[in-house]
Short mmCIF file of C-alpha atoms in Angstrom, two decimals:
data_model
loop_
_atom_site.label_atom_id
_atom_site.label_comp_id
_atom_site.label_asym_id
_atom_site.label_seq_id
_atom_site.Cartn_x
_atom_site.Cartn_y
_atom_site.Cartn_z
CA MET A 8 -191.50 -66.29 -112.82
CA LYS A 9 -191.21 -68.94 -110.48
CA THR A 10 -190.07 -68.53 -106.81
CA TYR A 11 -187.80 -70.58 -105.42
CA CYS A 12 -186.40 -70.97 -101.63
CA LEU A 13 -182.93 -72.15 -100.72
CA GLU A 14 -182.32 -72.78 -96.90
CA VAL A 15 -178.81 -72.27 -95.91
CA SER A 16 -176.84 -72.81 -92.71
CA SER A 17 -173.29 -72.53 -91.80
CA ASP A 18 -170.90 -72.26 -88.62
CA LEU A 19 -169.85 -69.21 -89.22
CA ALA A 20 -170.58 -66.11 -91.80
CA CYS A 21 -169.28 -62.42 -92.78
CA PHE A 22 -171.56 -60.32 -95.04
CA THR A 23 -168.27 -57.58 -94.56
CA ARG A 24 -169.52 -54.04 -94.33
CA PRO A 25 -167.67 -52.18 -97.17
CA GLU A 26 -167.42 -49.21 -94.26
CA MET A 27 -165.27 -51.56 -91.98
CA LYS A 28 -163.31 -53.98 -94.80
CA VAL A 29 -159.88 -53.69 -93.39
CA GLU A 30 -160.70 -55.34 -89.99
CA ARG A 31 -163.91 -56.95 -91.29
CA VAL A 32 -167.32 -56.45 -89.67
CA SER A 33 -170.19 -57.91 -90.87
CA TYR A 34 -173.61 -56.82 -91.59
CA ASP A 35 -176.13 -58.15 -89.20
CA VAL A 36 -177.92 -60.26 -91.68
CA MET A 37 -177.19 -61.63 -95.49
CA THR A 38 -176.70 -59.28 -97.99
CA PRO A 39 -178.77 -59.53 -101.42
CA SER A 40 -175.63 -59.69 -103.48
CA SER A 41 -173.96 -62.73 -101.32
CA ALA A 42 -177.91 -64.47 -101.60
CA ARG A 43 -177.50 -63.77 -105.34
CA ALA A 44 -173.85 -65.58 -105.49
CA VAL A 45 -175.47 -68.81 -103.40
CA PHE A 46 -178.12 -68.72 -106.28
CA GLU A 47 -175.26 -68.33 -108.86
CA SER A 48 -172.85 -71.04 -107.23
CA ILE A 49 -176.33 -73.40 -108.28
CA LEU A 50 -176.81 -72.13 -111.54
CA TRP A 51 -175.89 -69.46 -113.49
CA LYS A 52 -175.86 -68.47 -117.44
CA PRO A 53 -175.06 -65.19 -119.21
CA ALA A 54 -178.90 -65.37 -120.40
CA ILE A 55 -180.13 -65.18 -116.53
CA ARG A 56 -179.95 -62.84 -113.77
CA TRP A 57 -181.24 -63.49 -110.53
CA HIS A 58 -183.27 -61.15 -107.87
CA ILE A 59 -183.66 -61.66 -104.45
CA GLU A 60 -186.68 -61.06 -102.55
CA LYS A 61 -186.86 -61.67 -99.36
CA ILE A 62 -184.49 -63.06 -96.65
CA GLU A 63 -185.59 -65.22 -93.47
CA VAL A 64 -183.55 -64.84 -90.86
CA LEU A 65 -184.06 -67.63 -88.88
CA ARG A 66 -181.62 -68.11 -86.05
CA PRO A 67 -180.94 -65.34 -83.83
CA ILE A 68 -177.98 -62.78 -84.64
CA HIS A 69 -174.82 -63.98 -82.21
CA TRP A 70 -171.55 -62.67 -83.15
CA ILE A 71 -167.55 -64.16 -82.98
CA THR A 72 -164.68 -62.38 -83.47
CA VAL A 73 -161.28 -63.89 -84.84
CA ARG A 74 -157.67 -62.49 -85.55
CA ARG A 75 -155.95 -63.45 -88.45
CA ASN A 76 -152.35 -63.28 -90.04
CA GLU A 77 -153.23 -61.78 -93.39
CA VAL A 78 -151.01 -60.88 -96.69
CA GLY A 79 -151.10 -57.39 -97.48
CA ALA A 80 -149.70 -57.07 -100.99
CA VAL A 81 -151.15 -57.87 -104.25
CA ILE A 82 -149.31 -60.06 -106.83
CA SER A 83 -148.00 -57.20 -109.13
CA MET A 84 -149.00 -57.61 -112.99
CA ARG A 85 -145.89 -55.65 -114.13
CA ASN A 86 -143.80 -57.81 -111.68
CA THR A 87 -145.14 -60.74 -113.27
CA GLN A 88 -144.97 -59.40 -116.86
CA GLU A 89 -141.38 -58.82 -116.67
CA VAL A 90 -140.18 -62.08 -114.88
CA MET A 91 -142.49 -63.67 -118.01
CA ASN A 92 -140.51 -62.11 -120.63
CA LYS A 93 -137.09 -62.51 -119.23
CA ASN A 94 -137.36 -66.03 -118.26
CA ALA A 95 -135.91 -65.04 -114.98
CA GLY A 96 -136.05 -63.60 -111.73
CA CYS A 97 -137.94 -63.95 -108.32
CA LEU A 98 -141.50 -64.05 -107.83
CA GLY A 99 -142.90 -65.09 -104.59
CA LEU A 100 -143.65 -63.01 -101.61
CA ASN A 101 -142.66 -63.41 -97.92
CA ILE A 102 -145.25 -63.42 -95.46
CA GLU A 103 -143.37 -62.32 -92.75
CA ASP A 104 -142.44 -59.12 -95.04
CA GLU A 105 -146.15 -58.06 -95.99
CA ARG A 106 -147.88 -59.53 -92.64
CA GLN A 107 -150.79 -58.22 -91.22
CA GLN A 108 -152.77 -59.16 -88.68
CA ARG A 109 -156.72 -58.27 -88.77
CA ALA A 110 -159.68 -59.04 -86.87
CA GLY A 111 -163.18 -60.38 -88.20
CA LEU A 112 -166.15 -59.55 -86.38
CA PHE A 113 -168.19 -62.71 -87.96
CA LEU A 114 -171.82 -63.78 -87.44
CA ARG A 115 -172.13 -67.57 -85.95
CA ASP A 116 -174.76 -70.44 -85.92
CA VAL A 117 -176.66 -68.65 -88.99
CA THR A 118 -179.48 -70.23 -91.49
CA TYR A 119 -181.50 -68.24 -93.45
CA ARG A 120 -184.12 -68.61 -96.02
CA ILE A 121 -183.80 -66.76 -99.21
CA HIS A 122 -186.12 -66.08 -101.75
CA ALA A 123 -185.40 -65.86 -105.17
CA HIS A 124 -186.82 -65.79 -109.36
CA PHE A 125 -184.43 -65.17 -112.53
CA GLU A 126 -185.08 -63.44 -115.34
CA LEU A 127 -184.23 -63.98 -118.72
CA LEU A 128 -182.63 -61.60 -120.21
CA PRO A 129 -183.39 -59.80 -123.81
CA ASP A 130 -180.53 -61.21 -125.16
CA ALA A 131 -180.63 -64.56 -124.60
CA GLY A 132 -181.24 -66.43 -127.64
CA GLU A 133 -184.02 -68.63 -129.08
CA ASN A 134 -182.34 -71.64 -127.49
CA ASN A 135 -182.50 -70.66 -124.03
CA THR A 136 -186.04 -70.55 -122.68
CA ALA A 137 -187.14 -69.97 -118.88
CA ALA A 138 -188.39 -73.38 -118.89
CA LYS A 139 -185.15 -74.94 -119.69
CA PHE A 140 -183.89 -72.82 -116.61
CA LEU A 141 -186.53 -73.53 -114.47
CA ASP A 142 -185.98 -77.36 -114.97
CA MET A 143 -182.15 -77.22 -114.90
CA PHE A 144 -182.77 -75.29 -111.52
CA GLU A 145 -184.69 -77.47 -109.57
CA ARG A 146 -182.97 -80.51 -110.79
CA ARG A 147 -179.55 -79.03 -109.75
CA ALA A 148 -180.71 -77.63 -106.05
CA GLY A 149 -183.05 -80.42 -105.54
CA LYS A 150 -179.75 -83.30 -105.90
CA GLY A 151 -177.34 -80.54 -103.80
CA GLN A 152 -175.61 -80.13 -107.21
CA CYS A 153 -173.52 -77.11 -107.62
CA VAL A 154 -170.57 -75.55 -109.62
CA ASN A 155 -168.57 -74.64 -106.65
CA GLN A 156 -169.86 -74.98 -103.19
CA PRO A 157 -171.80 -71.58 -101.75
CA TYR A 158 -170.39 -69.81 -98.92
CA LEU A 159 -171.88 -67.23 -97.07
CA GLY A 160 -169.67 -63.87 -97.36
CA CYS A 161 -166.44 -65.29 -97.60
CA ARG A 162 -165.02 -68.85 -99.13
CA GLU A 163 -163.82 -70.05 -95.89
CA PHE A 164 -167.78 -69.97 -95.09
CA ALA A 165 -169.05 -72.83 -97.00
CA CYS A 166 -172.89 -73.47 -96.54
CA ASP A 167 -175.15 -76.00 -96.57
CA PHE A 168 -178.03 -75.39 -98.61
CA ARG A 169 -181.35 -77.11 -99.48
CA LEU A 170 -184.37 -76.32 -101.46
CA VAL A 171 -187.24 -75.79 -99.70
CA ASP A 172 -190.83 -75.34 -100.29
CA THR A 173 -191.75 -71.68 -100.11
CA GLU A 174 -194.97 -71.79 -98.18
CA THR A 175 -193.19 -74.07 -95.72
CA THR A 176 -193.32 -72.12 -91.63
CA HIS A 177 -190.92 -72.00 -89.77
CA PRO A 178 -190.47 -73.82 -86.17
CA ALA A 179 -187.33 -72.34 -85.69
CA TRP A 180 -189.07 -68.70 -84.95
CA GLU A 181 -191.24 -70.46 -82.05
CA THR A 182 -188.04 -71.53 -80.25
CA LEU A 183 -186.47 -68.02 -79.41
CA SER A 184 -186.69 -65.63 -76.62
CA ALA A 185 -188.78 -62.49 -76.33
CA ALA A 186 -185.36 -60.79 -76.78
CA GLU A 187 -184.28 -62.64 -79.34
CA LYS A 188 -187.12 -62.10 -81.42
CA THR A 189 -187.53 -58.15 -80.76
CA ASP A 190 -183.70 -58.58 -82.27
CA LEU A 191 -185.02 -60.16 -85.23
CA GLY A 192 -187.90 -57.41 -85.54
CA PHE A 193 -190.74 -59.22 -84.26
CA GLU A 194 -193.69 -56.70 -82.86
CA SER A 195 -191.59 -53.66 -84.32
CA LYS A 196 -189.29 -53.55 -87.25
CA ARG A 197 -186.04 -53.27 -86.32
CA ASP A 198 -183.94 -50.84 -89.08
CA LEU A 199 -180.44 -51.93 -89.89
CA GLY A 200 -179.51 -49.04 -91.50
CA TRP A 201 -177.97 -48.61 -95.29
CA MET A 202 -177.22 -51.99 -96.46
CA LEU A 203 -174.90 -52.92 -99.80
CA TYR A 204 -177.78 -53.99 -102.16
CA ASP A 205 -175.42 -54.98 -104.92
CA MET A 206 -172.86 -53.89 -107.34
CA ASP A 207 -174.13 -52.51 -110.60
CA PHE A 208 -172.00 -53.74 -113.27
CA SER A 209 -173.47 -51.90 -116.11
CA ASN A 210 -170.09 -50.29 -116.60
CA VAL A 211 -167.99 -53.36 -116.34
CA THR A 212 -164.48 -51.67 -115.60
CA ASN A 213 -166.09 -49.76 -113.18
CA PRO A 214 -168.84 -51.31 -111.30
CA GLN A 215 -170.99 -49.15 -108.75
CA PRO A 216 -172.16 -49.86 -105.19
CA LYS A 217 -175.63 -49.63 -104.57
CA PHE A 218 -177.66 -49.56 -101.24
CA PHE A 219 -181.09 -49.57 -99.53
CA ARG A 220 -182.48 -49.39 -96.02
CA ALA A 221 -182.88 -52.97 -94.81
CA LYS A 222 -185.66 -53.23 -92.02
CA LEU A 223 -186.25 -56.78 -90.48
CA GLU A 224 -189.57 -57.16 -90.11
CA ASN A 225 -190.78 -60.21 -88.25
CA GLY A 226 -187.78 -61.87 -89.27
CA VAL A 227 -187.77 -61.08 -92.70
CA LEU A 228 -185.16 -58.82 -94.73
CA HIS A 229 -187.71 -57.50 -97.57
CA VAL A 230 -185.46 -56.67 -100.44
CA PRO A 231 -186.65 -53.90 -102.99
CA SER A 232 -186.74 -54.79 -106.61
CA TRP A 233 -183.20 -53.72 -108.35
CA ASN A 234 -185.07 -50.53 -110.48
CA SER A 235 -186.99 -49.52 -107.65
CA GLU A 236 -186.55 -45.93 -106.13
CA GLU A 237 -185.62 -46.94 -102.84
CA VAL A 238 -182.32 -48.66 -104.69
CA ARG A 239 -179.61 -45.66 -104.36
CA GLY A 240 -176.17 -45.49 -105.64
CA MET B 22 -155.49 -84.33 -117.16
CA ALA B 23 -158.25 -81.94 -116.62
CA LEU B 24 -161.02 -82.58 -113.50
CA LYS B 25 -164.15 -84.55 -114.35
CA ASN B 26 -165.45 -84.84 -111.18
CA ARG B 27 -166.46 -82.69 -107.75
CA TYR B 28 -164.85 -83.60 -104.60
CA ASP B 29 -165.85 -82.96 -100.93
CA PHE B 30 -163.82 -84.21 -98.03
CA VAL B 31 -163.33 -84.12 -94.49
CA LEU B 32 -160.22 -84.03 -92.85
CA LEU B 33 -159.56 -85.22 -89.24
CA PHE B 34 -156.18 -84.43 -86.85
CA ASP B 35 -155.77 -84.35 -83.54
CA VAL B 36 -153.17 -82.20 -81.40
CA LYS B 37 -151.18 -83.85 -78.54
CA ASP B 38 -149.61 -81.43 -75.77
CA GLY B 39 -149.37 -78.84 -78.36
CA ASN B 40 -150.55 -75.34 -79.77
CA PRO B 41 -152.82 -76.19 -82.91
CA ASN B 42 -152.87 -72.54 -84.07
CA GLY B 43 -152.72 -69.36 -81.93
CA ASP B 44 -155.19 -66.95 -80.96
CA PRO B 45 -152.52 -63.48 -82.40
CA ASP B 46 -155.74 -62.24 -79.84
CA ALA B 47 -155.60 -63.89 -77.09
CA GLY B 48 -151.66 -63.80 -76.34
CA ASN B 49 -151.30 -66.96 -78.48
CA LEU B 50 -153.62 -69.18 -76.82
CA PRO B 51 -154.91 -72.06 -78.78
CA ARG B 52 -158.48 -70.81 -80.58
CA VAL B 53 -161.15 -71.82 -78.85
CA ASP B 54 -164.61 -70.90 -79.69
CA ALA B 55 -165.66 -68.99 -76.34
CA GLU B 56 -169.41 -69.90 -75.95
CA THR B 57 -169.48 -73.37 -77.02
CA GLY B 58 -165.21 -74.44 -76.05
CA ARG B 59 -164.41 -76.25 -78.77
CA GLY B 60 -161.14 -75.36 -80.42
CA LEU B 61 -160.44 -73.59 -83.92
CA VAL B 62 -157.92 -73.77 -86.41
CA THR B 63 -158.57 -71.25 -89.07
CA ASP B 64 -159.04 -72.02 -93.28
CA VAL B 65 -155.83 -70.02 -93.47
CA SER B 66 -153.33 -71.95 -90.88
CA LEU B 67 -154.41 -75.45 -92.91
CA LYS B 68 -153.86 -74.07 -96.46
CA ARG B 69 -150.35 -72.45 -94.96
CA LYS B 70 -149.73 -76.33 -94.03
CA VAL B 71 -150.63 -77.00 -97.31
CA ARG B 72 -148.00 -74.19 -99.07
CA ASN B 73 -145.55 -75.41 -96.64
CA PHE B 74 -145.47 -79.18 -97.54
CA ILE B 75 -145.59 -78.58 -101.17
CA GLY B 76 -142.93 -76.04 -101.01
CA LEU B 77 -140.57 -78.61 -99.34
CA VAL B 78 -141.51 -81.53 -101.39
CA LYS B 79 -141.18 -79.75 -104.98
CA GLY B 80 -138.22 -77.80 -104.02
CA GLU B 81 -139.64 -74.59 -105.34
CA GLN B 82 -139.40 -75.54 -108.57
CA PRO B 83 -141.93 -74.41 -111.57
CA PRO B 84 -144.85 -75.55 -111.94
CA TYR B 85 -145.00 -76.17 -107.84
CA GLU B 86 -143.46 -73.29 -106.98
CA ILE B 87 -145.52 -71.48 -103.88
CA TYR B 88 -146.26 -67.82 -104.55
CA ILE B 89 -147.10 -67.32 -100.77
CA LYS B 90 -144.00 -68.21 -98.79
CA GLU B 91 -142.54 -68.26 -95.12
CA LYS B 92 -139.31 -67.66 -94.81
CA ALA B 93 -138.91 -71.44 -93.49
CA VAL B 94 -139.04 -73.03 -96.91
CA LEU B 95 -137.53 -69.98 -99.20
CA ASN B 96 -134.49 -71.13 -101.18
CA ASN B 97 -134.43 -69.21 -104.02
CA GLN B 98 -133.05 -65.76 -103.68
CA ASN B 99 -131.03 -66.58 -106.52
CA LYS B 100 -131.98 -66.52 -110.24
CA ARG B 101 -133.20 -69.39 -112.26
CA ALA B 102 -134.83 -69.80 -115.60
CA TYR B 103 -138.31 -69.74 -116.40
CA ILE B 104 -140.21 -72.30 -118.30
CA GLY B 105 -140.67 -69.67 -121.72
CA ILE B 106 -144.46 -69.14 -122.95
CA ASN B 107 -145.76 -71.42 -125.19
CA LYS B 108 -148.69 -69.15 -126.39
CA ALA B 109 -150.35 -71.67 -128.19
CA GLU B 110 -150.17 -74.05 -125.56
CA LEU B 111 -151.79 -71.60 -122.84
CA LEU B 112 -155.29 -70.92 -125.13
CA GLU B 113 -155.77 -74.37 -125.78
CA GLY B 114 -158.79 -75.64 -124.27
CA ASP B 115 -159.47 -72.28 -122.43
CA ASP B 116 -162.55 -70.61 -122.52
CA LYS B 117 -163.69 -69.54 -126.41
CA LYS B 118 -163.99 -65.99 -125.21
CA ARG B 119 -160.53 -65.71 -124.06
CA LYS B 120 -159.18 -66.61 -127.06
CA GLY B 121 -156.21 -64.21 -128.23
CA GLY B 122 -156.33 -62.80 -124.82
CA ASN B 123 -154.76 -59.88 -123.54
CA ALA B 124 -151.65 -59.45 -121.44
CA VAL B 125 -153.70 -59.99 -118.32
CA GLU B 126 -155.28 -63.08 -119.31
CA GLU B 127 -151.66 -64.57 -120.28
CA ALA B 128 -150.17 -63.31 -116.99
CA ARG B 129 -152.96 -64.76 -115.21
CA LEU B 130 -152.35 -68.04 -116.97
CA TRP B 131 -148.77 -68.03 -116.59
CA MET B 132 -149.05 -67.40 -112.43
CA CYS B 133 -151.55 -70.31 -112.40
CA ARG B 134 -149.25 -72.36 -114.07
CA ASN B 135 -146.31 -72.09 -112.55
CA PHE B 136 -147.55 -71.75 -109.00
CA TYR B 137 -149.18 -74.31 -107.28
CA ASP B 138 -150.85 -72.28 -104.49
CA VAL B 139 -152.16 -70.06 -107.24
CA ARG B 140 -153.67 -72.64 -108.92
CA THR B 141 -155.03 -74.49 -106.41
CA PHE B 142 -156.50 -71.65 -103.69
CA GLY B 143 -156.53 -69.09 -105.94
CA ALA B 144 -155.33 -65.60 -105.93
CA VAL B 145 -155.74 -61.61 -105.81
CA MET B 146 -153.73 -60.02 -108.83
CA SER B 147 -153.84 -56.31 -109.90
CA THR B 148 -154.94 -57.09 -112.75
CA GLY B 149 -157.68 -56.36 -115.53
CA ILE B 150 -161.48 -55.54 -114.17
CA ASN B 151 -163.30 -56.71 -110.93
CA CYS B 152 -159.73 -56.96 -109.13
CA GLY B 153 -158.63 -59.90 -111.62
CA GLN B 154 -158.85 -62.54 -109.17
CA VAL B 155 -158.16 -66.19 -109.50
CA ARG B 156 -160.81 -68.55 -107.92
CA GLY B 157 -158.74 -71.47 -107.02
CA PRO B 158 -160.71 -74.73 -107.15
CA VAL B 159 -159.80 -75.74 -103.57
CA GLN B 160 -162.50 -74.30 -100.84
CA MET B 161 -161.63 -75.20 -97.29
CA THR B 162 -163.30 -74.20 -93.82
CA PHE B 163 -162.46 -73.64 -90.39
CA ALA B 164 -162.07 -76.98 -88.71
CA ARG B 165 -163.25 -77.52 -85.19
CA SER B 166 -162.58 -79.77 -82.32
CA VAL B 167 -165.00 -82.76 -81.48
CA ASP B 168 -165.17 -81.88 -78.39
CA PRO B 169 -164.36 -78.86 -75.79
CA VAL B 170 -160.70 -78.15 -75.02
CA VAL B 171 -158.93 -76.72 -72.42
CA PRO B 172 -156.20 -75.01 -73.21
CA GLN B 173 -153.29 -74.94 -70.73
CA GLU B 174 -151.25 -72.64 -69.75
CA HIS B 175 -146.93 -73.76 -68.94
CA ALA B 176 -144.42 -71.67 -67.04
CA ILE B 177 -141.30 -72.76 -68.42
CA THR B 178 -137.43 -71.21 -67.72
CA ARG B 179 -134.78 -70.43 -69.49
CA MET B 180 -131.28 -70.65 -68.02
CA ALA B 181 -129.80 -67.90 -70.17
CA VAL B 182 -130.64 -63.84 -70.45
CA ALA B 183 -130.44 -61.96 -73.61
CA THR B 184 -128.63 -58.48 -72.48
CA GLU B 185 -125.92 -57.98 -70.38
CA ALA B 186 -127.68 -55.58 -68.38
CA GLU B 187 -130.24 -58.50 -67.51
CA ALA B 188 -127.84 -60.47 -66.38
CA GLU B 189 -125.93 -57.09 -64.08
CA LYS B 190 -129.45 -57.09 -62.56
CA GLN B 191 -130.07 -60.76 -61.95
CA SER B 192 -126.04 -60.74 -60.64
CA GLY B 193 -125.35 -63.58 -62.58
CA ASP B 194 -128.08 -65.89 -61.72
CA ASN B 195 -129.19 -65.54 -65.36
CA ARG B 196 -133.00 -67.11 -65.70
CA THR B 197 -135.97 -65.36 -67.79
CA MET B 198 -139.36 -67.21 -67.44
CA GLY B 199 -141.96 -67.59 -70.48
CA ARG B 200 -144.85 -69.33 -71.05
CA LYS B 201 -146.21 -71.70 -73.48
CA PHE B 202 -149.65 -73.02 -73.97
CA THR B 203 -151.30 -76.23 -75.09
CA VAL B 204 -154.07 -78.24 -75.91
CA PRO B 205 -153.58 -81.52 -73.61
CA TYR B 206 -155.76 -83.11 -76.72
CA GLY B 207 -158.29 -82.62 -79.34
CA LEU B 208 -159.48 -83.92 -82.07
CA TYR B 209 -160.48 -81.62 -84.83
CA ILE B 210 -162.15 -81.69 -87.99
CA ALA B 211 -162.08 -79.60 -91.06
CA HIS B 212 -164.09 -79.67 -94.54
CA GLY B 213 -163.11 -78.89 -97.68
CA PHE B 214 -164.86 -78.73 -101.60
CA VAL B 215 -162.76 -79.35 -104.87
CA SER B 216 -164.80 -77.67 -107.89
CA SER B 217 -164.21 -79.11 -111.30
CA PHE B 218 -165.54 -76.25 -113.02
CA LEU B 219 -163.10 -73.85 -111.19
CA ALA B 220 -160.39 -76.22 -111.53
CA LYS B 221 -160.38 -75.99 -115.52
CA GLN B 222 -159.78 -72.25 -115.22
CA THR B 223 -156.82 -72.53 -113.31
CA GLY B 224 -155.35 -75.62 -114.99
CA PHE B 225 -155.44 -77.18 -111.63
CA ASP B 226 -155.26 -81.13 -112.52
CA GLU B 227 -155.52 -84.77 -111.35
CA SER B 228 -151.92 -85.16 -110.59
CA ASP B 229 -152.57 -81.69 -108.62
CA LEU B 230 -155.54 -82.89 -106.52
CA GLU B 231 -153.19 -86.38 -105.82
CA LEU B 232 -150.61 -84.17 -104.53
CA LEU B 233 -153.36 -81.86 -102.60
CA TRP B 234 -154.14 -85.43 -100.17
CA GLN B 235 -150.87 -86.35 -100.18
CA ALA B 236 -149.80 -82.95 -98.86
CA LEU B 237 -152.85 -83.09 -96.61
CA ILE B 238 -152.05 -86.57 -95.05
CA GLN B 239 -148.66 -85.69 -94.39
CA MET B 240 -148.74 -81.78 -93.60
CA PHE B 241 -148.20 -82.10 -90.33
CA ASP B 242 -145.22 -84.48 -90.16
CA HIS B 243 -143.42 -82.09 -91.56
CA ASP B 244 -144.10 -79.40 -89.80
CA ARG B 245 -143.00 -79.64 -86.29
CA SER B 246 -142.03 -77.06 -84.09
CA ALA B 247 -141.74 -76.78 -80.62
CA ALA B 248 -145.42 -74.98 -80.19
CA ARG B 249 -147.29 -77.83 -81.89
CA GLY B 250 -146.94 -80.54 -79.91
CA GLU B 251 -147.89 -83.65 -81.70
CA MET B 252 -150.30 -82.78 -84.72
CA ALA B 253 -151.18 -85.74 -87.15
CA THR B 254 -153.76 -86.32 -90.23
CA ARG B 255 -156.13 -89.12 -88.43
CA GLY B 256 -158.32 -89.23 -91.28
CA LEU B 257 -158.84 -88.17 -95.03
CA TYR B 258 -162.28 -89.23 -95.64
CA VAL B 259 -163.24 -88.08 -99.98
CA PHE B 260 -166.06 -88.01 -101.46
CA LYS B 261 -165.82 -88.30 -105.11
CA HIS B 262 -169.13 -87.30 -107.41
CA ASP B 263 -169.24 -89.37 -110.99
CA ASN B 264 -171.16 -85.85 -111.69
CA GLU B 265 -168.96 -82.52 -112.43
CA LEU B 266 -172.09 -80.82 -110.52
CA GLY B 267 -171.70 -83.79 -108.02
CA ASN B 268 -174.51 -86.51 -107.67
CA ALA B 269 -175.67 -85.59 -103.26
CA PRO B 270 -175.55 -82.19 -101.10
CA ALA B 271 -172.20 -82.12 -99.44
CA PHE B 272 -173.33 -81.19 -96.17
CA SER B 273 -175.43 -84.67 -95.99
CA LEU B 274 -172.32 -86.32 -96.99
CA PHE B 275 -170.47 -84.93 -94.28
CA GLU B 276 -172.95 -86.14 -91.94
CA ARG B 277 -171.79 -89.35 -92.67
CA ILE B 278 -168.56 -89.20 -90.82
CA GLN B 279 -169.20 -88.91 -87.18
CA PRO B 280 -166.02 -89.08 -84.41
CA LYS B 281 -167.73 -89.85 -80.92
CA ARG B 282 -165.72 -90.26 -77.86
CA LYS B 283 -165.87 -93.91 -76.88
CA ASP B 284 -168.23 -95.54 -74.38
CA GLY B 285 -166.60 -94.63 -70.73
CA VAL B 286 -164.34 -92.33 -71.77
CA VAL B 287 -164.84 -88.84 -70.23
CA VAL B 288 -161.68 -87.17 -70.68
CA PRO B 289 -159.70 -87.99 -73.91
CA ARG B 290 -156.24 -87.86 -74.38
CA SER B 291 -156.01 -89.84 -77.43
CA VAL B 292 -157.24 -90.77 -81.06
CA GLU B 293 -158.08 -94.35 -79.24
CA ASP B 294 -160.55 -92.59 -77.15
CA TYR B 295 -162.96 -92.00 -80.49
CA GLN B 296 -164.86 -93.59 -82.65
CA VAL B 297 -164.81 -92.97 -85.77
CA SER B 298 -168.09 -94.18 -87.28
CA VAL B 299 -168.24 -93.63 -90.97
CA ILE B 300 -172.06 -94.82 -92.86
CA GLU B 301 -171.01 -96.41 -96.00
CA ASP B 302 -173.91 -98.09 -96.81
CA GLU B 303 -176.46 -96.98 -98.84
CA LEU B 304 -174.35 -94.04 -100.01
CA PRO B 305 -176.18 -91.85 -102.74
CA SER B 306 -175.69 -92.99 -106.36
CA GLY B 307 -172.89 -91.67 -108.26
CA VAL B 308 -171.06 -90.93 -104.95
CA THR B 309 -167.92 -92.75 -103.80
CA LEU B 310 -166.54 -92.54 -100.33
CA GLU B 311 -161.80 -92.99 -100.45
CA LYS B 312 -160.59 -93.43 -97.34
CA LYS B 313 -157.38 -91.88 -98.15
CA VAL B 314 -156.48 -92.45 -93.85
#
């Protein structure tokens, strides 16, 4: 299946580490699951599944911390139903009562190139051919069309996206300093530790996280295939 | 009427001698990107103002109730009747798979129908699979100032004290010192997006969209306080795509709105010191620019 490359960039990004999600701390680079979501925001049908192949990191890794007032409560299903049934009552949440101040450690000034292809699922049906989806994706991505604006980790970090040639080189890397190059795994691989690969939705009611050992090699994060041994649940 | 277009918008607003958004990490100083010196206003701060505005003008009545409230606009502690659920109507026009949906689905739709902020910005409900999130059609980003801002600290005095003990200590002098922070002037830009696909899922329609534009234009006029100084919306540029998916990349459209300091202005202190160049020539076909302000 043909591989496509999207160049995405944004002022800010937060690929939240699951172990530090109360006060959000981002992974150093984009996760495969959020890269998948970028492709899905442009084209997704139940007949296809996107697979991320590699993520190129074009800018040095910079951080910013932002503390915000957030709400700690979740809309209660039971209260909602009670009010619905009685046709009376009081819903709504006072932010002063449920306030949490949370800091976030986000990435800033990020640019990635994400390479991905899609797989046609076995139960796609006769009308859903690969060629049809290839056409649709090329048309949409080329024109900047999307179902919702893609974002880098959180919705407030909307990203710019461009469909680029997979073979083009990256002038951005040539301008990096030696320290920045080391940071991106030039010369010797940089181990990023265990990173979230994606959620396994095969059991829809109880999706399970899958992880893989992420390494930056010459600015590139190679993503193993979903069913490979490197991906652990 | 359901939305049939994609919209991308640019919001320009300014602040004069006020603190547009305090940073709890820095003792309530105005938020600043430490490396570039440009001021920041978070997405949630802007959405808070939209919610407050809607709560104010629509009087907290369905279908314009606000779920995430600030006490300042709270006025519904008394019980009152809700619109009954008309199940047939709920199921109409919705995704076929959801037809005959269970209680979760019904509750989700009911929340969307009653609460403007739920169907606009989305919400997390403890329902259904995968958190039962409602994704809203309206997506907003952090706002950033065009030029670096310099937060200023002002010491102020109060000619009174809070407690008897303090009064005794000062032997009747009764003064306390406080401090407030302002930005002398800052022009900020925020970007936003409206997805018609997500709008259909929450029932966000044309009239809701008009209300959103109105809120973005007028929200600062109803958010006066000692801390804010003078804030005002200075521009709302809406790119309307005649295609639901859109006709051009959003960021290529945003580049057409470029506020720049006028020649000779070293220190900007008012909106007059800026020239907003709007490139309207050769808009991609199928995209129209609406200048709301």
